[in-house]
Amino acid sequence: MKRTISKIVSGLATVTVSVALAVLVYAPDAYAIELRPCDPGGPTSQDLSIGQQLNTQLTKDMRGHMGAYETSCARVITQTVKARGLSSRAAVIAVTTVIVETHLQNLNGGDLDSIGLYQQRSGWGSATQRIDAVWATNRFLTEMLNLYPNNGWTTGNIGDICQSIQRSAYPDRYSVQVSDAQIIVNALWNLGSSSRLTGTVSDFSGDGHSDVLGVDSTGDLWYYPNNNLALSTTTRKQIGQGWGTFKHVMAADFSGDGYADVLGVDSTGDLWYYPNNGLALSTTTRKQLGQGWGTFKHVMAADFSGDGHADVLGVDSTGDLWYYPNNNLALSTTTRKQIGQGWGTFKQVMAADFSGDGHADVIGVDGTGDLWYYPNNNLALSTTTRKQLGQGWGTFKHVFASDFSGDEHADVIGVDGTGDLWYYPNNNLALSTTTRKQLGQGWSTYPFVM
């Protein structure tokens, strides 16, 4: 994958990396390389503490060099592997590779056109994608799974597996770092996932704050970035056409890469998954998830299981609420689970992680206009534990829940009867009209807002 990046990294001066800012690093041979954050929120105090402990335990290259930044990169790699549903061995393979390639640094440069944690060349993806730690890790894992089908990567020499994926000019370097990679993964594997990796509804940009997507009256699908809890028509981006004929449209992280994808039920009742590829969608990469969804009154996508991949929930024509687990980017009626009855009278039903525990809950506006929160208790809902969040929501044209504030608790966003778009912050599992903020006007003509 690279020939000279190890030389470059070994020549770097000691630097202190601030929480979320890139730091310019200079190598003695005139290379100027920029460190990019692995976690958009930057290293945490826990990263610093874990790194200090690891510095006394490691025995190879990273001993004494596990700062908060390097630990945050290893954490993001480990969490991404876990969110993908793979075992910790996959994380060891990935961390081993990154130790050799960049010493756990997300570099905006390298040999030829190599960049990022894994020093991936341009053939692996765009520069924006390769410098994104979550995307790059998922791309690495995809290559591993393609090269080692039928779980072949779960056995054999880890150094050889790394070399098969990376095709390095220095194949012997990987095996040396495996023992340290195992220690690092052991320290990070059972940490809680970041908000970017679980429960992501409508976070199209992948920055930990949900954005807003909408289908306008002409059927165009628009992405409105969340800029400091505000939206603007000047920064919106068109990501599709012909969505006006769809019966249901929703946005959630179905792929588990930290970026919300788009799912929709078309006019024939087919359910489609459109991957988010570099903040763009394509009909050529869409995947059919099911048929017969045209009779469902409500369809939503959110991470109900807590595994980092959005599942699908739906209220059928009889009013039963069903949970369809996301099994390797596929759904099945044989694995679905009924989680409620009597939902046919609800005007709006949505799913998002309101409690902040990593599992999506269900929120609904009933026939009288009351807004209710149903906690997800071990993949089940109960009317005895529900909590009323508000009244007068029956006049709202659209109501949905997503983590707009970026605090790992879903908020509520709604389009009222006049077409104004409002954001209601989640304050300790409660909402208030006194703290709401207007995000826009003229949204009443949109058939779908998410």
Coordinates of C-alpha atoms in Angstrom, one line a residue:
M1 CA 0.0 0.0 0.0
K2 CA 2.9 2.3 0.7
R3 CA 6.7 2.4 0.4
T4 CA 8.0 5.4 2.3
I5 CA 5.3 6.5 4.8
S6 CA 7.0 4.6 7.7
K7 CA 10.1 6.8 7.1
I8 CA 7.9 9.9 7.1
V9 CA 6.1 9.0 10.3
S10 CA 9.3 7.9 12.1
G11 CA 10.7 11.4 11.4
L12 CA 7.9 13.4 12.9
A13 CA 8.5 15.7 15.7
T14 CA 6.5 15.1 18.9
V15 CA 3.2 17.0 18.7
T16 CA 0.3 17.7 21.0
V17 CA -3.1 17.3 19.2
S18 CA -5.9 19.6 20.3
V19 CA -9.4 18.1 20.7
A20 CA -10.8 18.5 17.2
L21 CA -8.3 20.6 15.2
A22 CA -5.9 19.4 12.6
V23 CA -2.3 19.9 13.5
L24 CA 0.4 20.6 10.9
V25 CA 3.3 18.1 11.2
Y26 CA 6.6 18.6 9.4
A27 CA 9.0 15.8 8.5
P28 CA 12.7 16.6 8.0
D29 CA 12.7 15.5 4.3
A30 CA 10.4 18.4 3.3
Y31 CA 7.2 16.5 3.6
A32 CA 4.3 18.5 5.1
I33 CA 1.6 16.2 6.4
E34 CA -1.5 17.2 8.2
L35 CA -3.0 15.1 11.0
R36 CA -6.8 14.7 10.7
P37 CA -9.1 13.7 13.6
C38 CA -10.4 10.2 13.6
D39 CA -13.3 11.1 15.8
P40 CA -15.1 14.3 14.7
G41 CA -15.5 15.2 18.4
G42 CA -11.7 14.8 19.0
P43 CA -9.9 12.7 21.6
T44 CA -11.6 12.3 25.0
S45 CA -10.2 12.3 28.6
Q46 CA -10.9 8.6 28.6
D47 CA -8.7 8.2 25.5
L48 CA -5.9 10.0 27.4
S49 CA -6.3 7.7 30.4
I50 CA -6.4 4.5 28.4
G51 CA -3.4 5.6 26.3
Q52 CA -1.4 6.3 29.4
Q53 CA -2.1 2.7 30.7
L54 CA -1.3 1.2 27.3
N55 CA 2.0 2.9 27.2
T56 CA 3.2 0.7 30.0
Q57 CA 1.8 -2.5 28.6
L58 CA 2.8 -2.4 24.9
T59 CA 6.2 -3.8 23.8
K60 CA 6.6 -2.8 20.2
D61 CA 6.4 0.4 18.1
M62 CA 3.5 2.1 20.0
R63 CA 5.0 1.7 23.5
G64 CA 5.2 5.2 24.9
H65 CA 3.5 6.7 21.9
M66 CA -0.2 6.1 22.7
G67 CA -1.4 9.7 23.2
A68 CA -5.0 10.6 23.4
Y69 CA -5.1 11.2 19.6
E70 CA -3.6 7.8 18.7
T71 CA -5.9 6.1 21.2
S72 CA -9.0 7.9 19.7
C73 CA -8.0 6.5 16.3
A74 CA -7.7 3.0 17.7
R75 CA -11.1 3.5 19.4
V76 CA -12.8 4.6 16.2
I77 CA -11.4 1.6 14.3
T78 CA -12.5 -0.8 17.1
Q79 CA -16.0 0.7 17.3
T80 CA -16.4 0.6 13.6
V81 CA -15.5 -3.1 13.5
K82 CA -17.9 -3.8 16.4
A83 CA -20.7 -1.8 14.7
R84 CA -20.2 -3.9 11.6
G85 CA -21.0 -7.0 13.6
L86 CA -17.5 -8.6 13.3
S87 CA -15.4 -10.1 16.1
S88 CA -12.6 -8.5 17.9
R89 CA -10.1 -10.4 15.7
A90 CA -11.1 -8.2 12.8
A91 CA -10.3 -5.2 15.0
V92 CA -6.8 -6.7 15.7
I93 CA -6.2 -7.1 12.0
A94 CA -7.2 -3.5 11.3
V95 CA -5.2 -2.0 14.2
T96 CA -2.2 -4.1 13.3
T97 CA -2.4 -2.7 9.7
V98 CA -2.7 0.9 10.9
I99 CA 0.2 0.7 13.4
V100 CA 2.5 -0.4 10.5
E101 CA 1.0 2.1 8.0
T102 CA 0.8 5.3 10.0
H103 CA 1.4 4.5 13.7
L104 CA -2.3 5.2 14.4
Q105 CA -2.3 8.6 12.7
N106 CA -4.9 9.8 10.2
L107 CA -2.5 11.4 7.7
N108 CA -3.5 13.7 4.9
G109 CA -0.6 12.6 2.8
G110 CA 1.9 9.9 2.2
D111 CA 3.7 8.0 -0.6
L112 CA 2.3 9.0 -4.0
D113 CA -1.5 9.5 -3.6
S114 CA -1.8 7.4 -0.4
I115 CA -3.7 9.1 2.5
G116 CA -5.5 8.2 5.7
L117 CA -5.0 5.7 8.5
Y118 CA -4.5 2.8 6.1
Q119 CA -2.6 4.9 3.4
Q120 CA -5.2 3.8 0.9
R121 CA -4.5 4.7 -2.8
S122 CA -6.9 6.6 -5.0
G123 CA -8.4 3.4 -6.4
W124 CA -9.9 2.7 -3.0
G125 CA -12.1 5.8 -2.9
S126 CA -12.1 9.6 -3.0
A127 CA -9.8 11.6 -0.9
T128 CA -12.7 12.7 1.3
Q129 CA -13.7 9.1 1.9
R130 CA -10.2 7.8 2.6
I131 CA -9.4 10.5 5.2
D132 CA -12.6 9.6 7.0
A133 CA -11.6 7.0 9.7
V134 CA -15.0 5.2 9.7
W135 CA -15.3 5.0 6.0
A136 CA -11.7 3.9 5.5
T137 CA -12.1 1.2 8.1
N138 CA -15.2 -0.1 6.6
R139 CA -13.5 -0.1 3.2
F140 CA -10.6 -2.1 4.6
L141 CA -13.1 -4.6 6.2
T142 CA -14.9 -5.0 2.9
E143 CA -11.7 -5.8 1.2
M144 CA -10.9 -8.3 3.9
L145 CA -14.3 -10.0 3.6
N146 CA -13.9 -10.2 -0.2
L147 CA -10.5 -11.7 0.0
Y148 CA -11.4 -14.2 2.8
P149 CA -15.0 -15.4 2.2
N150 CA -16.8 -17.8 4.5
N151 CA -15.0 -16.2 7.5
G152 CA -11.6 -17.3 6.3
W153 CA -10.1 -14.3 8.1
T154 CA -11.0 -15.8 11.5
T155 CA -8.1 -18.2 11.2
G156 CA -4.5 -18.1 9.9
N157 CA -1.6 -15.7 10.5
I158 CA -2.8 -12.1 11.1
G159 CA 0.3 -10.6 9.5
D160 CA -0.4 -12.6 6.3
I161 CA -4.0 -11.4 6.2
C162 CA -2.9 -7.7 6.6
Q163 CA -0.4 -8.2 3.8
S164 CA -3.0 -9.7 1.5
I165 CA -5.2 -6.7 1.9
Q166 CA -2.5 -4.0 1.8
R167 CA 0.0 -5.5 -0.6
S168 CA 2.9 -3.7 1.1
A169 CA 6.5 -3.6 0.0
Y170 CA 7.4 -4.6 3.6
P171 CA 5.2 -7.7 4.3
D172 CA 7.2 -8.8 7.4
R173 CA 6.3 -5.7 9.4
Y174 CA 2.7 -6.6 10.2
S175 CA 3.3 -9.8 12.2
V176 CA 5.7 -7.9 14.6
Q177 CA 2.8 -5.5 15.7
V178 CA 0.1 -8.1 16.2
S179 CA 0.7 -8.5 19.9
D180 CA 0.5 -4.8 20.6
A181 CA -2.7 -4.5 18.4
Q182 CA -4.3 -7.3 20.5
I183 CA -3.5 -5.4 23.8
I184 CA -5.0 -2.2 22.3
V185 CA -8.2 -3.9 21.1
N186 CA -8.6 -5.6 24.4
A187 CA -8.5 -2.2 26.2
L188 CA -11.1 -0.6 23.8
W189 CA -13.4 -3.4 22.7
N190 CA -16.0 -3.0 25.5
L191 CA -16.2 0.8 25.5
G192 CA -19.5 2.3 24.6
S193 CA -19.9 3.4 21.0
S194 CA -19.9 7.0 20.0
S195 CA -23.0 8.7 18.8
R196 CA -21.8 8.6 15.3
L197 CA -21.7 4.9 15.2
T198 CA -25.1 4.0 16.8
G199 CA -28.6 5.2 16.6
T200 CA -27.9 7.6 13.7
V201 CA -31.1 8.8 12.2
S202 CA -30.9 11.5 9.5
D203 CA -27.2 12.2 10.2
F204 CA -26.4 12.3 6.5
S205 CA -23.1 14.2 7.0
G206 CA -21.8 11.8 9.7
D207 CA -20.7 14.6 12.1
G208 CA -22.8 13.4 15.0
H209 CA -25.6 15.9 14.4
S210 CA -28.6 14.9 12.5
D211 CA -29.4 16.9 9.3
V212 CA -32.7 17.4 7.6
L213 CA -33.7 15.7 4.4
G214 CA -36.9 16.6 2.4
V215 CA -38.7 15.7 -0.7
D216 CA -40.2 18.9 -2.3
S217 CA -43.4 19.2 -4.2
T218 CA -41.7 18.4 -7.5
G219 CA -40.2 15.1 -6.1
D220 CA -36.7 16.4 -5.7
L221 CA -34.8 15.0 -2.6
W222 CA -32.8 17.7 -0.8
Y223 CA -30.2 17.5 2.0
Y224 CA -30.0 20.4 4.4
P225 CA -26.8 20.3 6.5
N226 CA -27.1 21.0 10.2
N227 CA -24.9 24.1 10.7
N228 CA -24.7 24.9 14.4
L229 CA -28.3 24.0 14.9
A230 CA -29.5 26.0 11.9
L231 CA -30.5 25.2 8.3
S232 CA -30.1 27.2 5.2
T233 CA -31.4 26.9 1.6
T234 CA -28.1 28.3 0.3
T235 CA -26.2 25.3 1.6
R236 CA -28.7 22.6 0.7
K237 CA -27.7 19.9 -1.8
Q238 CA -30.0 18.0 -4.2
I239 CA -29.4 14.3 -3.9
G240 CA -32.2 12.8 -6.0
Q241 CA -35.2 13.2 -8.2
G242 CA -38.4 11.3 -8.7
W243 CA -39.1 10.7 -5.0
G244 CA -42.6 12.2 -5.2
T245 CA -44.2 8.9 -6.1
F246 CA -42.8 7.1 -3.0
K247 CA -45.2 6.2 -0.2
H248 CA -42.6 6.3 2.6
V249 CA -39.1 7.8 2.7
M250 CA -36.8 7.7 5.7
A251 CA -33.1 8.4 6.5
A252 CA -31.0 6.3 8.9
D253 CA -27.6 4.5 9.0
F254 CA -28.5 1.2 7.5
S255 CA -25.0 0.3 6.5
G256 CA -23.4 1.0 9.9
D257 CA -20.7 3.4 8.5
G258 CA -21.8 6.4 10.5
Y259 CA -23.6 8.1 7.7
A260 CA -27.4 8.0 7.3
D261 CA -28.6 6.3 4.2
V262 CA -32.0 6.7 2.6
L263 CA -34.7 4.0 2.5
G264 CA -38.0 4.3 0.6
V265 CA -41.2 2.4 -0.3
D266 CA -42.0 3.0 -3.9
S267 CA -45.4 3.2 -5.6
T268 CA -45.5 -0.6 -6.1
G269 CA -44.7 -1.3 -2.5
D270 CA -41.1 -2.3 -2.9
L271 CA -38.7 -1.3 -0.1
W272 CA -35.4 0.1 -1.3
Y273 CA -32.1 0.9 0.4
Y274 CA -30.0 3.7 -1.2
P275 CA -26.4 3.8 0.3
N276 CA -24.9 7.2 1.2
N277 CA -21.8 7.3 -1.0
G278 CA -19.9 10.5 -0.3
L279 CA -23.0 12.5 0.5
A280 CA -24.7 11.3 -2.7
L281 CA -27.2 8.6 -3.7
S282 CA -27.4 6.5 -6.8
T283 CA -30.1 4.3 -8.3
T284 CA -27.4 2.0 -9.6
T285 CA -26.2 1.1 -6.1
R286 CA -29.6 0.7 -4.5
K287 CA -30.7 -2.6 -3.1
Q288 CA -34.2 -4.0 -2.8
L289 CA -35.0 -5.0 0.8
G290 CA -38.6 -6.3 0.4
Q291 CA -42.0 -6.2 -1.2
G292 CA -45.5 -5.7 0.0
W293 CA -44.7 -2.6 2.1
G294 CA -47.3 -0.4 0.3
T295 CA -50.0 -1.4 2.7
F296 CA -48.0 -0.3 5.8
K297 CA -49.4 2.9 7.4
H298 CA -46.1 3.9 8.9
V299 CA -42.5 2.8 8.1
M300 CA -39.4 4.0 9.9
A301 CA -35.7 3.1 10.2
A302 CA -33.6 3.3 13.3
D303 CA -31.1 1.2 15.3
F304 CA -33.6 -0.7 17.5
S305 CA -31.2 -3.5 18.2
G306 CA -28.3 -1.3 19.2
D307 CA -25.8 -3.0 16.9
G308 CA -24.9 0.2 15.0
H309 CA -27.0 -0.7 11.9
A310 CA -30.5 0.8 11.5
D311 CA -33.3 -1.7 11.5
V312 CA -36.8 -1.2 10.0
L313 CA -40.0 -0.8 11.9
G314 CA -43.5 -0.7 10.4
V315 CA -47.1 -0.4 11.3
D316 CA -49.1 -2.7 9.1
S317 CA -52.7 -2.3 7.9
T318 CA -54.1 -4.0 11.0
G319 CA -52.3 -1.6 13.3
D320 CA -49.6 -4.1 14.5
L321 CA -46.1 -2.7 15.0
W322 CA -43.3 -4.9 13.7
Y323 CA -39.5 -4.8 14.1
Y324 CA -37.5 -6.1 11.2
P325 CA -33.8 -6.7 12.2
N326 CA -31.1 -5.6 9.8
N327 CA -29.2 -8.9 9.1
N328 CA -26.2 -8.1 6.9
L329 CA -28.1 -5.4 5.1
A330 CA -31.1 -7.6 4.5
L331 CA -34.5 -8.0 6.1
S332 CA -36.6 -11.1 6.5
T333 CA -40.3 -11.7 7.5
T334 CA -39.2 -14.8 9.3
T335 CA -37.0 -12.9 11.8
R336 CA -39.4 -10.0 12.4
K337 CA -40.9 -9.5 15.9
Q338 CA -44.2 -7.9 16.8
I339 CA -43.6 -5.1 19.4
G340 CA -47.1 -3.6 19.6
Q341 CA -50.8 -3.4 18.6
G342 CA -53.3 -0.6 18.1
W343 CA -50.9 1.7 16.3
G344 CA -53.2 2.1 13.4
T345 CA -54.9 5.1 15.0
F346 CA -51.6 7.0 15.5
K347 CA -51.2 10.0 13.2
Q348 CA -47.3 10.0 13.3
V349 CA -44.9 7.2 14.4
M350 CA -41.2 7.6 14.5
A351 CA -38.1 5.8 15.9
A352 CA -34.9 7.2 17.3
D353 CA -32.7 6.9 20.4
F354 CA -34.6 9.3 22.8
S355 CA -33.2 7.8 26.0
G356 CA -29.5 7.9 24.8
D357 CA -28.8 4.2 25.6
G358 CA -27.8 3.2 22.1
H359 CA -31.2 1.6 21.2
A360 CA -33.9 3.4 19.3
D361 CA -37.1 4.0 21.1
V362 CA -40.5 4.7 19.5
I363 CA -42.4 8.0 19.6
G364 CA -45.9 8.6 18.4
V365 CA -48.6 11.1 18.0
D366 CA -51.9 9.5 18.9
G367 CA -55.4 10.2 17.6
T368 CA -56.0 13.0 20.0
G369 CA -52.7 14.8 19.2
D370 CA -50.8 13.7 22.3
L371 CA -47.1 12.9 21.8
W372 CA -45.9 9.8 23.6
Y373 CA -42.4 8.2 24.2
Y374 CA -42.2 4.4 24.4
P375 CA -38.8 3.3 25.8
N376 CA -37.1 0.3 24.2
N377 CA -36.9 -2.2 27.0
N378 CA -34.9 -5.3 25.7
L379 CA -36.4 -5.0 22.2
A380 CA -39.9 -4.6 23.6
L381 CA -42.3 -1.7 24.2
S382 CA -44.9 -1.3 26.9
T383 CA -47.8 1.1 27.4
T384 CA -47.2 1.0 31.1
T385 CA -43.7 2.6 30.8
R386 CA -44.6 5.2 28.1
K387 CA -44.3 8.9 28.9
Q388 CA -46.3 11.8 27.5
L389 CA -44.1 14.4 25.9
G390 CA -46.7 16.9 24.8
Q391 CA -50.1 17.8 23.5
G392 CA -51.4 19.5 20.4
W393 CA -49.2 17.7 17.9
G394 CA -52.2 16.5 15.8
T395 CA -52.0 19.6 13.6
F396 CA -48.4 19.0 12.7
K397 CA -47.9 17.8 9.1
H398 CA -44.6 16.1 9.8
V399 CA -43.0 14.9 13.1
F400 CA -39.8 13.0 13.3
A401 CA -37.1 12.4 15.9
S402 CA -33.3 12.6 15.5
D403 CA -30.2 13.8 17.4
F404 CA -30.2 17.3 16.1
S405 CA -28.2 18.7 19.1
G406 CA -25.5 16.0 18.9
D407 CA -25.8 15.1 22.6
E408 CA -26.6 11.4 21.9
H409 CA -30.3 11.9 22.8
A410 CA -32.8 12.2 19.9
D411 CA -34.7 15.5 19.8
V412 CA -38.1 16.1 18.1
I413 CA -38.5 18.1 14.9
G414 CA -41.8 19.0 13.4
V415 CA -43.6 21.0 10.6
D416 CA -46.6 22.8 12.0
G417 CA -49.8 23.6 10.3
T418 CA -48.4 26.9 8.9
G419 CA -45.4 25.2 7.4
D420 CA -42.8 26.3 10.0
L421 CA -40.1 23.8 10.9
W422 CA -39.4 23.6 14.6
Y423 CA -36.7 21.9 16.7
Y424 CA -37.6 20.8 20.2
P425 CA -34.5 19.9 22.2
N426 CA -34.6 16.8 24.4
N427 CA -34.1 18.1 27.9
N428 CA -33.8 15.1 30.3
L429 CA -36.4 13.1 28.3
A430 CA -38.8 16.0 28.2
L431 CA -39.8 18.7 25.6
S432 CA -40.8 22.3 26.0
T433 CA -42.4 24.9 23.7
T434 CA -40.3 27.6 25.5
T435 CA -37.0 26.1 24.4
R436 CA -38.0 25.2 20.8
K437 CA -36.2 26.9 17.9
Q438 CA -37.5 27.7 14.4
L439 CA -35.4 26.2 11.7
G440 CA -37.3 27.3 8.6
Q441 CA -40.5 28.2 6.8
G442 CA -42.4 26.9 3.8
W443 CA -42.1 23.2 4.6
S444 CA -45.8 22.4 4.3
T445 CA -45.4 21.7 0.6
Y446 CA -42.9 18.9 1.3
P447 CA -44.6 15.5 1.2
F448 CA -41.7 14.0 3.1
V449 CA -39.4 15.5 5.8
M450 CA -36.9 13.5 7.8

